PDB file of C-alpha atoms in Angstrom:
ATOM      1  CA  MET A   6      13.552 -16.645   7.145  1.00  0.00           C
ATOM      2  CA  SER A   7      13.516 -13.746   4.741  1.00  0.00           C
ATOM      3  CA  GLN A   8      16.326 -14.796   2.410  1.00  0.00           C
ATOM      4  CA  PRO A   9      15.620 -17.131  -0.549  1.00  0.00           C
ATOM      5  CA  VAL A  10      16.683 -20.749  -0.180  1.00  0.00           C
ATOM      6  CA  SER A  11      19.905 -21.467  -2.072  1.00  0.00           C
ATOM      7  CA  GLY A  12      19.142 -25.163  -2.100  1.00  0.00           C
ATOM      8  CA  SER A  13      17.835 -28.226  -0.305  1.00  0.00           C
ATOM      9  CA  LEU A  14      19.424 -31.569   0.532  1.00  0.00           C
ATOM     10  CA  LEU A  15      17.387 -34.732   1.080  1.00  0.00           C
ATOM     11  CA  PHE A  16      18.784 -37.248   3.589  1.00  0.00           C
ATOM     12  CA  GLN A  17      18.413 -41.019   3.309  1.00  0.00           C
ATOM     13  CA  ASP A  18      19.438 -42.581   6.628  1.00  0.00           C
ATOM     14  CA  GLY A  19      21.721 -45.575   7.038  1.00  0.00           C
ATOM     15  CA  THR A  20      22.399 -47.657  10.134  1.00  0.00           C
ATOM     16  CA  SER A  21      23.406 -44.692  12.317  1.00  0.00           C
ATOM     17  CA  GLU A  22      23.828 -40.930  12.300  1.00  0.00           C
ATOM     18  CA  ARG A  23      27.248 -41.510  10.733  1.00  0.00           C
ATOM     19  CA  ASP A  24      25.789 -43.334   7.713  1.00  0.00           C
ATOM     20  CA  PHE A  25      23.588 -41.510   5.213  1.00  0.00           C
ATOM     21  CA  ILE A  26      23.237 -40.233   1.667  1.00  0.00           C
ATOM     22  CA  ALA A  27      22.349 -36.578   1.030  1.00  0.00           C
ATOM     23  CA  VAL A  28      21.375 -35.389  -2.453  1.00  0.00           C
ATOM     24  CA  SER A  29      19.938 -32.234  -3.963  1.00  0.00           C
ATOM     25  CA  ALA A  30      16.151 -31.996  -4.026  1.00  0.00           C
ATOM     26  CA  GLN A  31      14.581 -31.873  -7.499  1.00  0.00           C
ATOM     27  CA  ASN A  32      13.572 -28.238  -7.098  1.00  0.00           C
ATOM     28  CA  SER A  33      16.876 -27.182  -5.536  1.00  0.00           C
ATOM     29  CA  SER A  34      18.643 -24.217  -7.116  1.00  0.00           C
ATOM     30  CA  VAL A  35      21.907 -26.108  -6.501  1.00  0.00           C
ATOM     31  CA  PRO A  36      21.006 -29.344  -8.330  1.00  0.00           C
ATOM     32  CA  ASP A  37      24.195 -31.416  -8.450  1.00  0.00           C
ATOM     33  CA  LEU A  38      25.045 -32.120  -4.801  1.00  0.00           C
ATOM     34  CA  HIS A  39      25.572 -35.725  -3.731  1.00  0.00           C
ATOM     35  CA  TYR A  40      27.272 -36.823  -0.496  1.00  0.00           C
ATOM     36  CA  GLU A  41      27.693 -40.298   0.985  1.00  0.00           C
ATOM     37  CA  PHE A  42      28.829 -40.887   4.579  1.00  0.00           C
ATOM     38  CA  ARG A  43      29.907 -44.508   5.156  1.00  0.00           C
ATOM     39  CA  THR A  44      31.283 -45.858   8.444  1.00  0.00           C
ATOM     40  CA  SER A  45      33.278 -49.062   8.866  1.00  0.00           C
ATOM     41  CA  SER A  46      35.295 -50.551  11.716  1.00  0.00           C
ATOM     42  CA  SER A  47      38.345 -52.771  12.138  1.00  0.00           C
ATOM     43  CA  GLN A  48      40.458 -54.066  15.015  1.00  0.00           C
ATOM     44  CA  TYR A  49      43.290 -51.762  16.022  1.00  0.00           C
ATOM     45  CA  GLY A  50      45.531 -53.155  18.748  1.00  0.00           C
ATOM     46  CA  ASN A  51      43.342 -53.557  21.831  1.00  0.00           C
ATOM     47  CA  GLY A  52      40.637 -51.286  20.452  1.00  0.00           C
ATOM     48  CA  THR A  53      38.541 -50.678  17.398  1.00  0.00           C
ATOM     49  CA  GLN A  54      39.426 -48.278  14.617  1.00  0.00           C
ATOM     50  CA  VAL A  55      36.297 -46.681  13.180  1.00  0.00           C
ATOM     51  CA  ASN A  56      36.497 -44.655   9.990  1.00  0.00           C
ATOM     52  CA  THR A  57      33.807 -42.565   8.293  1.00  0.00           C
ATOM     53  CA  THR A  58      34.510 -41.804   4.653  1.00  0.00           C
ATOM     54  CA  VAL A  59      32.773 -38.901   2.932  1.00  0.00           C
ATOM     55  CA  THR A  60      32.515 -39.196  -0.828  1.00  0.00           C
ATOM     56  CA  GLY A  61      30.755 -36.926  -3.270  1.00  0.00           C
ATOM     57  CA  ARG A  62      30.246 -36.221  -6.926  1.00  0.00           C
ATOM     58  CA  ALA A  63      32.676 -33.945  -8.703  1.00  0.00           C
ATOM     59  CA  SER A  64      32.083 -32.764 -12.250  1.00  0.00           C
ATOM     60  CA  THR A  65      34.815 -33.606 -14.738  1.00  0.00           C
ATOM     61  CA  SER A  66      35.046 -32.598 -18.402  1.00  0.00           C
ATOM     62  CA  MET A  67      35.847 -35.421 -20.811  1.00  0.00           C
ATOM     63  CA  HIS A  68      36.907 -34.950 -24.424  1.00  0.00           C
ATOM     64  CA  HIS A  69      35.726 -37.525 -26.982  1.00  0.00           C
ATOM     65  CA  SER A  70      38.097 -37.932 -29.918  1.00  0.00           C
ATOM     66  CA  SER A  71      35.263 -39.077 -32.163  1.00  0.00           C
ATOM     67  CA  SER A  72      33.535 -35.738 -31.888  1.00  0.00           C
ATOM     68  CA  SER A  73      34.544 -32.124 -31.857  1.00  0.00           C
ATOM     69  CA  GLY A  74      33.037 -31.411 -28.482  1.00  0.00           C
ATOM     70  CA  SER A  75      33.333 -32.488 -24.893  1.00  0.00           C
ATOM     71  CA  SER A  76      30.876 -33.662 -22.281  1.00  0.00           C
ATOM     72  CA  THR A  77      30.648 -33.326 -18.528  1.00  0.00           C
ATOM     73  CA  THR A  78      30.320 -36.409 -16.340  1.00  0.00           C
ATOM     74  CA  THR A  79      30.366 -36.900 -12.611  1.00  0.00           C
ATOM     75  CA  ALA A  80      32.599 -39.222 -10.607  1.00  0.00           C
ATOM     76  CA  MET A  81      32.521 -40.129  -6.926  1.00  0.00           C
ATOM     77  CA  VAL A  82      35.638 -38.815  -5.184  1.00  0.00           C
ATOM     78  CA  LEU A  83      36.859 -38.867  -1.591  1.00  0.00           C
ATOM     79  CA  PHE A  84      36.057 -35.536   0.076  1.00  0.00           C
ATOM     80  CA  ALA A  85      36.943 -36.222   3.709  1.00  0.00           C
ATOM     81  CA  GLU A  86      37.480 -38.830   6.414  1.00  0.00           C
ATOM     82  CA  ILE A  87      36.549 -38.878  10.089  1.00  0.00           C
ATOM     83  CA  GLY A  88      38.743 -41.104  12.230  1.00  0.00           C
ATOM     84  CA  TRP A  89      37.605 -42.566  15.543  1.00  0.00           C
ATOM     85  CA  VAL A  90      39.386 -44.881  18.009  1.00  0.00           C
ATOM     86  CA  SER A  91      36.986 -47.025  20.036  1.00  0.00           C
ATOM     87  CA  ASN A  92      34.247 -44.449  19.383  1.00  0.00           C
ATOM     88  CA  LYS A  93      36.369 -41.646  20.773  1.00  0.00           C
ATOM     89  CA  MET A  94      36.870 -38.523  18.706  1.00  0.00           C
ATOM     90  CA  GLY A  95      40.018 -38.439  16.619  1.00  0.00           C
ATOM     91  CA  THR A  96      40.801 -36.373  13.547  1.00  0.00           C
ATOM     92  CA  VAL A  97      39.072 -35.115  10.433  1.00  0.00           C
ATOM     93  CA  LYS A  98      40.938 -34.997   7.131  1.00  0.00           C
ATOM     94  CA  VAL A  99      39.542 -32.758   4.382  1.00  0.00           C
ATOM     95  CA  TYR A 100      40.865 -33.512   0.908  1.00  0.00           C
ATOM     96  CA  ILE A 101      39.150 -30.844  -1.217  1.00  0.00           C
ATOM     97  CA  THR A 102      41.486 -28.099   0.043  1.00  0.00           C
ATOM     98  CA  ARG A 103      45.044 -27.474  -1.156  1.00  0.00           C
ATOM     99  CA  PRO A 104      46.923 -28.547   0.843  1.00  0.00           C
ATOM    100  CA  PRO A 105      44.596 -31.067   2.527  1.00  0.00           C
ATOM    101  CA  LEU A 106      43.338 -30.000   5.934  1.00  0.00           C
ATOM    102  CA  GLU A 107      43.646 -32.051   9.125  1.00  0.00           C
ATOM    103  CA  LEU A 108      41.959 -30.963  12.342  1.00  0.00           C
ATOM    104  CA  ALA A 109      40.695 -32.389  15.609  1.00  0.00           C
ATOM    105  CA  THR A 110      37.195 -33.802  15.331  1.00  0.00           C
ATOM    106  CA  ALA A 111      36.214 -32.004  18.528  1.00  0.00           C
ATOM    107  CA  SER A 112      36.920 -28.652  16.852  1.00  0.00           C
ATOM    108  CA  LEU A 113      33.791 -29.153  14.717  1.00  0.00           C
ATOM    109  CA  CYS A 114      31.504 -29.488  17.748  1.00  0.00           C
ATOM    110  CA  LEU A 115      32.807 -27.070  20.342  1.00  0.00           C
ATOM    111  CA  PRO A 116      30.501 -25.996  23.192  1.00  0.00           C
ATOM    112  CA  GLY A 117      28.197 -23.219  22.046  1.00  0.00           C
ATOM    113  CA  GLY A 118      27.020 -20.185  23.918  1.00  0.00           C
ATOM    114  CA  LYS A 119      23.872 -21.845  25.266  1.00  0.00           C
ATOM    115  CA  ILE A 120      22.407 -25.244  26.089  1.00  0.00           C
ATOM    116  CA  GLY A 121      21.712 -27.340  23.012  1.00  0.00           C
ATOM    117  CA  SER A 122      24.269 -25.575  20.825  1.00  0.00           C
ATOM    118  CA  ARG A 123      27.704 -26.434  19.451  1.00  0.00           C
ATOM    119  CA  CYS A 124      29.940 -24.439  17.157  1.00  0.00           C
ATOM    120  CA  PHE A 125      32.925 -24.573  14.824  1.00  0.00           C
ATOM    121  CA  LEU A 126      35.232 -21.970  13.307  1.00  0.00           C
ATOM    122  CA  MET A 127      36.256 -21.450   9.683  1.00  0.00           C
ATOM    123  CA  ASN A 128      37.148 -18.735   7.215  1.00  0.00           C
ATOM    124  CA  TRP A 129      34.115 -17.152   5.590  1.00  0.00           C
ATOM    125  CA  ASN A 130      33.708 -14.898   2.548  1.00  0.00           C
ATOM    126  CA  GLY A 131      37.415 -14.173   2.260  1.00  0.00           C
ATOM    127  CA  VAL A 132      37.749 -12.760   5.770  1.00  0.00           C
ATOM    128  CA  GLU A 133      41.171 -13.608   7.222  1.00  0.00           C
ATOM    129  CA  ALA A 134      39.949 -14.087  10.790  1.00  0.00           C
ATOM    130  CA  LYS A 135      37.898 -17.232  11.427  1.00  0.00           C
ATOM    131  CA  SER A 136      34.148 -16.825  11.869  1.00  0.00           C
ATOM    132  CA  GLN A 137      31.954 -18.800  14.262  1.00  0.00           C
ATOM    133  CA  PHE A 138      29.171 -21.080  13.022  1.00  0.00           C
ATOM    134  CA  THR A 139      26.717 -22.459  15.573  1.00  0.00           C
ATOM    135  CA  TRP A 140      24.320 -25.392  15.398  1.00  0.00           C
ATOM    136  CA  THR A 141      21.376 -25.078  17.801  1.00  0.00           C
ATOM    137  CA  ARG A 142      19.192 -28.115  18.425  1.00  0.00           C
ATOM    138  CA  ASP A 143      15.429 -28.039  18.911  1.00  0.00           C
ATOM    139  CA  ASN A 144      14.309 -31.633  19.500  1.00  0.00           C
ATOM    140  CA  SER A 145      15.386 -33.393  16.262  1.00  0.00           C
ATOM    141  CA  ALA A 146      15.847 -30.166  14.259  1.00  0.00           C
ATOM    142  CA  TYR A 147      19.072 -28.182  13.968  1.00  0.00           C
ATOM    143  CA  THR A 148      19.506 -24.550  12.884  1.00  0.00           C
ATOM    144  CA  LEU A 149      22.875 -23.222  11.755  1.00  0.00           C
ATOM    145  CA  THR A 150      23.710 -19.574  12.303  1.00  0.00           C
ATOM    146  CA  GLY A 151      26.830 -17.826  11.085  1.00  0.00           C
ATOM    147  CA  PRO A 152      28.463 -14.437  11.557  1.00  0.00           C
ATOM    148  CA  ASN A 153      26.013 -11.746  12.635  1.00  0.00           C
ATOM    149  CA  SER A 154      23.608 -14.552  13.676  1.00  0.00           C
ATOM    150  CA  ASP A 155      22.417 -15.007  10.080  1.00  0.00           C
ATOM    151  CA  VAL A 156      20.558 -18.295   9.527  1.00  0.00           C
ATOM    152  CA  LEU A 157      22.573 -20.374   7.056  1.00  0.00           C
ATOM    153  CA  ALA A 158      20.855 -23.766   7.214  1.00  0.00           C
ATOM    154  CA  ARG A 159      18.097 -25.737   8.907  1.00  0.00           C
ATOM    155  CA  TYR A 160      17.940 -29.529   9.197  1.00  0.00           C
ATOM    156  CA  GLU A 161      14.560 -31.109   9.982  1.00  0.00           C
ATOM    157  CA  ARG A 162      13.308 -34.661  10.274  1.00  0.00           C
ATOM    158  CA  CYS A 163      10.354 -35.487   8.029  1.00  0.00           C
ATOM    159  CA  GLN A 164       7.116 -36.015   9.937  1.00  0.00           C
ATOM    160  CA  GLU A 165       5.231 -37.667   7.073  1.00  0.00           C
ATOM    161  CA  PRO A 166       6.251 -40.959   5.384  1.00  0.00           C
ATOM    162  CA  THR A 167       8.591 -40.080   2.488  1.00  0.00           C
ATOM    163  CA  PRO A 168      11.416 -41.829   0.595  1.00  0.00           C
ATOM    164  CA  HIS A 169      13.834 -39.562   2.488  1.00  0.00           C
ATOM    165  CA  HIS A 170      14.068 -39.096   6.253  1.00  0.00           C
ATOM    166  CA  ALA A 171      15.145 -35.473   6.588  1.00  0.00           C
ATOM    167  CA  VAL A 172      15.731 -32.288   4.617  1.00  0.00           C
ATOM    168  CA  MET A 173      18.243 -29.491   5.048  1.00  0.00           C
ATOM    169  CA  HIS A 174      17.510 -26.093   3.508  1.00  0.00           C
ATOM    170  CA  PHE A 175      20.614 -23.963   3.108  1.00  0.00           C
ATOM    171  CA  TYR A 176      21.297 -20.338   2.257  1.00  0.00           C
ATOM    172  CA  PHE A 177      24.828 -20.349   0.815  1.00  0.00           C
ATOM    173  CA  GLU A 178      26.578 -21.849  -2.216  1.00  0.00           C
ATOM    174  CA  ASP A 179      30.227 -22.439  -1.245  1.00  0.00           C
ATOM    175  CA  ARG A 180      31.128 -26.134  -1.569  1.00  0.00           C
ATOM    176  CA  LEU A 181      33.818 -26.180   1.143  1.00  0.00           C
ATOM    177  CA  THR A 182      31.381 -24.548   3.564  1.00  0.00           C
ATOM    178  CA  MET A 183      28.811 -27.222   2.678  1.00  0.00           C
ATOM    179  CA  LEU A 184      31.262 -30.017   3.446  1.00  0.00           C
ATOM    180  CA  MET A 185      32.234 -28.493   6.797  1.00  0.00           C
ATOM    181  CA  VAL A 186      28.566 -27.934   7.640  1.00  0.00           C
ATOM    182  CA  LEU A 187      27.730 -31.583   6.899  1.00  0.00           C
ATOM    183  CA  LEU A 188      30.713 -32.845   8.899  1.00  0.00           C
ATOM    184  CA  SER A 189      29.711 -30.721  11.888  1.00  0.00           C
ATOM    185  CA  LEU A 190      26.031 -31.662  11.582  1.00  0.00           C
ATOM    186  CA  THR A 191      26.936 -35.356  11.499  1.00  0.00           C
ATOM    187  CA  LEU A 192      28.977 -34.997  14.692  1.00  0.00           C
ATOM    188  CA  ASN A 193      26.138 -33.127  16.392  1.00  0.00           C
ATOM    189  CA  ARG A 194      23.582 -35.761  15.409  1.00  0.00           C
ATOM    190  CA  TRP A 195      25.916 -38.515  16.613  1.00  0.00           C
ATOM    191  CA  LEU A 196      26.535 -36.811  19.944  1.00  0.00           C
ATOM    192  CA  ASP A 197      22.809 -36.289  20.465  1.00  0.00           C
ATOM    193  CA  GLY A 198      21.765 -39.701  19.149  1.00  0.00           C
ATOM    194  CA  PRO A 199      20.936 -42.935  20.965  1.00  0.00           C
ATOM    195  CA  ASN A 200      24.265 -44.553  20.034  1.00  0.00           C
ATOM    196  CA  SER A 201      26.419 -41.772  21.411  1.00  0.00           C
ATOM    197  CA  PRO A 202      29.000 -42.862  24.002  1.00  0.00           C
ATOM    198  CA  PHE A 203      29.444 -39.239  25.072  1.00  0.00           C
ATOM    199  CA  ILE A 204      27.613 -36.991  27.484  1.00  0.00           C
ATOM    200  CA  THR A 205      25.416 -34.782  25.338  1.00  0.00           C
ATOM    201  CA  SER A 206      24.412 -31.157  25.800  1.00  0.00           C
ATOM    202  CA  ARG A 207      20.733 -31.228  26.636  1.00  0.00           C
TER     203      ARG A 207
END
């Protein structure tokens, strides 16, 4: 990869591919990223409603009346939700857009152009037409390519014992793109994982 890394996210796994914490690495050029994916379930009629909430840190400026200045703090806010019904794909709601965006979960993991790949579409760099982004799996690693086949991210499992389980290097800085990338990556890992109820692309 010839382009410089914009940043790196470290992944701490939870109980499944749908549960993890991802935070900026210490040496990341984008230092303030923090995402938490949490999945819970409840009874819904004759089935089970499963919901994955995606929260993250958002900077907020706070003014202190006792001083002449202000300070910046971070608060955890709801970024998105993935809804499932009995482990079947439902909808994704994205709350960081105005207005909020709702789309079919399956639209974030469409069949790609070759075996081991899945794609999603979104607006990119102000272009009106939607661009295609493709995740390609190589064993437990995933590489994301965008328009013109440029490499935008690579997710890899750590081979050595570390406090984190995986790292994702990325080559862009847009926060909405990052959220969509993480949502799509999570769906790909779930579909390819041992707990997946779906037929995977091998």
